[in-house]
Amino acid sequence: MSRLPISCFIIAQNEADRIVRTIRSVEPWVDEVVVVDSGSTDDTVSVAQGAHARVISQTWLGFGRQKRFAEEQCHHDWVLNLDADEVVSPELRTKITELFRSGEPAREAYGMPIHVVYPQRSKPRIWARDHWCVRLYNRQVVRFRDSHVHDTVVTDGHAVGRLTAPIHHFSIRSFDHMRAKLDRRMSLAAEHASITSPALTLARLTIEFPLNFYKYYIVRRHITGGVMGVRYAALQARFRAAKVYRLWRRHRRPHA
């Protein structure tokens, strides 16, 4: 099979145990894989190179800015973004191949579902329904947001196509790892969040945990994940409630 005119880019740091699986899910059919490493102290660089990725070193710029830097290193305008712990499913590979069968795709950006895979599992839970985001796009038309905290693609009103096949997200080495990862992101998000009124923040604080537990457990269907689904939903709800609590403390002690 001929390779598609797509550059896949991945930002990474200390992902030697996971990044090879990510690269192997795309390397046989995209034209190039670009890994931007931000100072790994493990074997991330060598194992990525061994899996036929082109590796570039770049000091950490922040989530959105690091991905914008990675976009600029790609040889093709059509790019596919993956995190170092994500895998393109065979079904998604088929969908993307069909898009390019007659030349360039009809739209400038395409979103797809991201399905979480629990620790020690090889595939998502039954009836998985997690978040959806844009990962395949023409970088001449849309780009990642120039942000230290957020890493979302700004489509500026362009129509976004939807692909129904998923990316599998192996984001959790363990639930202890998930808790530590969420705590780091909570601190960063709370630091950069805008402060609203104290009354509104207090009102949010009272509903944030139950509302988000419902969102993850019922709406995003972690109810089908058994005990692991309960733990996942509870940790996500705790993360969001803790972020609001940090904001509430900033109201009470604005100069602390």
Coordinates of C-alpha atoms in Angstrom, one line a residue, residues 36-202:
V36 CA 9.2 16.4 19.4
D37 CA 10.9 15.4 22.6
S38 CA 11.1 17.9 25.5
G39 CA 14.1 16.5 27.4
S40 CA 13.4 12.9 28.1
T41 CA 15.7 11.2 30.6
D42 CA 14.7 7.6 29.6
D43 CA 15.0 5.9 26.2
T44 CA 12.2 7.8 24.4
V45 CA 14.5 9.3 21.8
S46 CA 16.3 6.1 20.9
V47 CA 13.2 3.9 20.8
A48 CA 11.3 6.4 18.7
Q49 CA 14.2 6.6 16.2
G50 CA 14.3 2.8 16.2
A51 CA 10.7 2.8 15.2
H52 CA 11.5 5.0 12.2
A53 CA 10.4 8.4 13.6
R54 CA 12.2 11.6 13.0
V55 CA 13.0 13.0 16.4
I56 CA 13.5 16.7 17.2
S57 CA 14.5 18.1 20.6
Q58 CA 12.7 21.2 21.9
T59 CA 12.5 22.6 25.4
W60 CA 9.0 22.6 26.8
L61 CA 7.0 25.6 25.6
G62 CA 3.6 24.7 27.0
F63 CA 0.9 22.4 25.7
G64 CA -0.5 24.4 22.7
R65 CA 2.8 26.0 21.8
Q66 CA 4.7 22.7 21.8
K67 CA 2.2 21.3 19.4
R68 CA 2.4 24.4 17.2
F69 CA 6.2 23.9 17.1
A70 CA 5.6 20.3 16.1
E71 CA 3.2 21.3 13.3
E72 CA 5.9 23.5 11.8
Q73 CA 8.4 20.6 11.7
C74 CA 6.2 18.6 9.4
H75 CA 6.8 18.2 5.7
H76 CA 3.2 17.8 4.7
D77 CA 0.3 20.3 5.2
W78 CA -2.0 17.5 6.2
V79 CA -1.1 16.5 9.7
L80 CA -2.3 13.9 12.2
N81 CA -1.7 14.6 15.9
L82 CA -1.3 11.8 18.4
D83 CA -0.3 11.9 22.0
A84 CA 2.5 9.5 22.9
D85 CA 0.1 7.2 24.7
E86 CA -2.5 6.9 21.9
V87 CA -3.0 4.3 19.1
V88 CA -4.9 4.6 15.9
S89 CA -7.3 1.8 15.7
P90 CA -7.4 -0.3 12.5
E91 CA -10.9 1.0 11.8
L92 CA -9.7 4.6 11.9
R93 CA -6.8 3.8 9.6
T94 CA -9.3 2.5 7.1
K95 CA -11.5 5.7 7.4
I96 CA -8.5 8.0 6.9
T97 CA -7.3 6.0 3.9
E98 CA -10.8 6.3 2.3
L99 CA -10.6 10.1 2.8
F100 CA -7.5 10.4 0.7
R101 CA -8.5 7.8 -1.9
S102 CA -9.5 10.5 -4.5
G103 CA -7.0 13.2 -3.5
E104 CA -7.3 15.8 -0.8
P105 CA -10.3 15.4 1.6
A106 CA -13.3 17.5 1.1
R107 CA -13.0 19.4 4.5
E108 CA -10.0 21.0 6.2
A109 CA -10.3 19.3 9.5
Y110 CA -11.6 16.0 10.9
G111 CA -12.5 15.0 14.4
M112 CA -12.7 11.5 15.9
P113 CA -13.6 9.9 19.2
I114 CA -10.9 9.2 21.8
H115 CA -11.6 6.0 23.8
V116 CA -9.9 5.5 27.1
V117 CA -8.3 2.2 27.8
Y118 CA -8.0 1.2 31.5
P119 CA -4.8 -0.1 33.0
Q120 CA -3.9 -3.7 32.2
R121 CA -6.5 -3.7 29.4
S122 CA -5.8 -4.0 25.7
K123 CA -8.9 -2.3 24.3
P124 CA -11.6 0.1 25.4
R125 CA -14.5 -1.0 27.6
I126 CA -17.7 -2.1 25.9
W127 CA -19.9 0.8 24.5
A128 CA -17.1 3.3 25.2
R129 CA -18.1 6.9 24.7
D130 CA -15.4 9.4 25.7
H131 CA -14.4 12.8 24.3
W132 CA -14.2 13.8 20.6
C133 CA -11.6 16.2 19.2
V134 CA -10.0 17.3 16.0
R135 CA -6.8 15.4 15.2
L136 CA -6.5 15.3 11.4
Y137 CA -6.3 18.7 9.6
N138 CA -4.7 20.9 7.0
R139 CA -2.2 23.1 9.0
Q140 CA -2.4 25.8 6.4
V141 CA -6.0 26.4 7.3
V142 CA -6.3 25.5 11.0
R143 CA -3.7 25.3 13.8
F144 CA -3.4 24.4 17.5
R145 CA -4.1 27.3 19.9
D146 CA -1.1 29.4 20.9
S147 CA -1.5 28.6 24.6
H148 CA 0.6 27.5 27.5
V149 CA -2.2 25.5 29.1
H150 CA -4.7 24.4 26.4
D151 CA -3.9 22.2 23.4
T152 CA -7.0 22.5 21.2
V153 CA -7.2 23.0 17.4
V154 CA -8.8 26.3 16.4
T155 CA -11.0 25.7 13.3
D156 CA -12.1 29.4 12.9
G157 CA -15.5 28.5 11.6
H158 CA -14.4 25.9 9.0
A159 CA -16.6 22.9 8.7
V160 CA -15.2 19.9 10.6
G161 CA -15.8 16.4 9.3
R162 CA -16.5 13.5 11.7
L163 CA -14.9 10.1 11.6
T164 CA -16.7 7.5 13.7
A165 CA -13.7 5.2 14.3
P166 CA -11.7 5.8 17.4
I167 CA -8.2 6.5 18.7
H168 CA -7.4 4.3 21.7
H169 CA -6.0 6.2 24.6
F170 CA -3.7 4.3 26.9
S171 CA -3.3 7.3 29.2
I172 CA -3.3 5.5 32.6
R173 CA -0.3 3.4 33.6
S174 CA -2.1 3.0 37.0
F175 CA -4.7 4.9 38.9
D176 CA -1.9 6.3 41.1
H177 CA -0.3 7.6 37.9
M178 CA -3.7 9.0 36.8
R179 CA -4.1 10.8 40.2
A180 CA -0.7 12.4 40.0
K181 CA -1.2 13.4 36.4
L182 CA -4.5 15.1 37.1
D183 CA -3.1 16.8 40.2
R184 CA -0.4 18.4 38.1
R185 CA -2.9 19.6 35.4
M186 CA -5.3 20.8 38.1
S187 CA -2.6 23.1 39.6
L188 CA -1.7 24.5 36.2
A189 CA -5.3 24.9 35.1
A190 CA -6.3 26.7 38.4
E191 CA -3.3 29.0 38.1
H192 CA -4.3 30.2 34.6
A193 CA -8.1 30.1 35.0
S194 CA -9.9 33.4 35.1
I195 CA -11.6 34.4 38.4
T196 CA -15.4 34.9 38.3
S197 CA -17.5 36.1 41.2
P198 CA -17.0 34.5 44.7
A199 CA -20.7 33.5 44.8
L200 CA -20.6 31.7 41.5
T201 CA -17.4 29.9 42.4
L202 CA -18.9 28.8 45.7

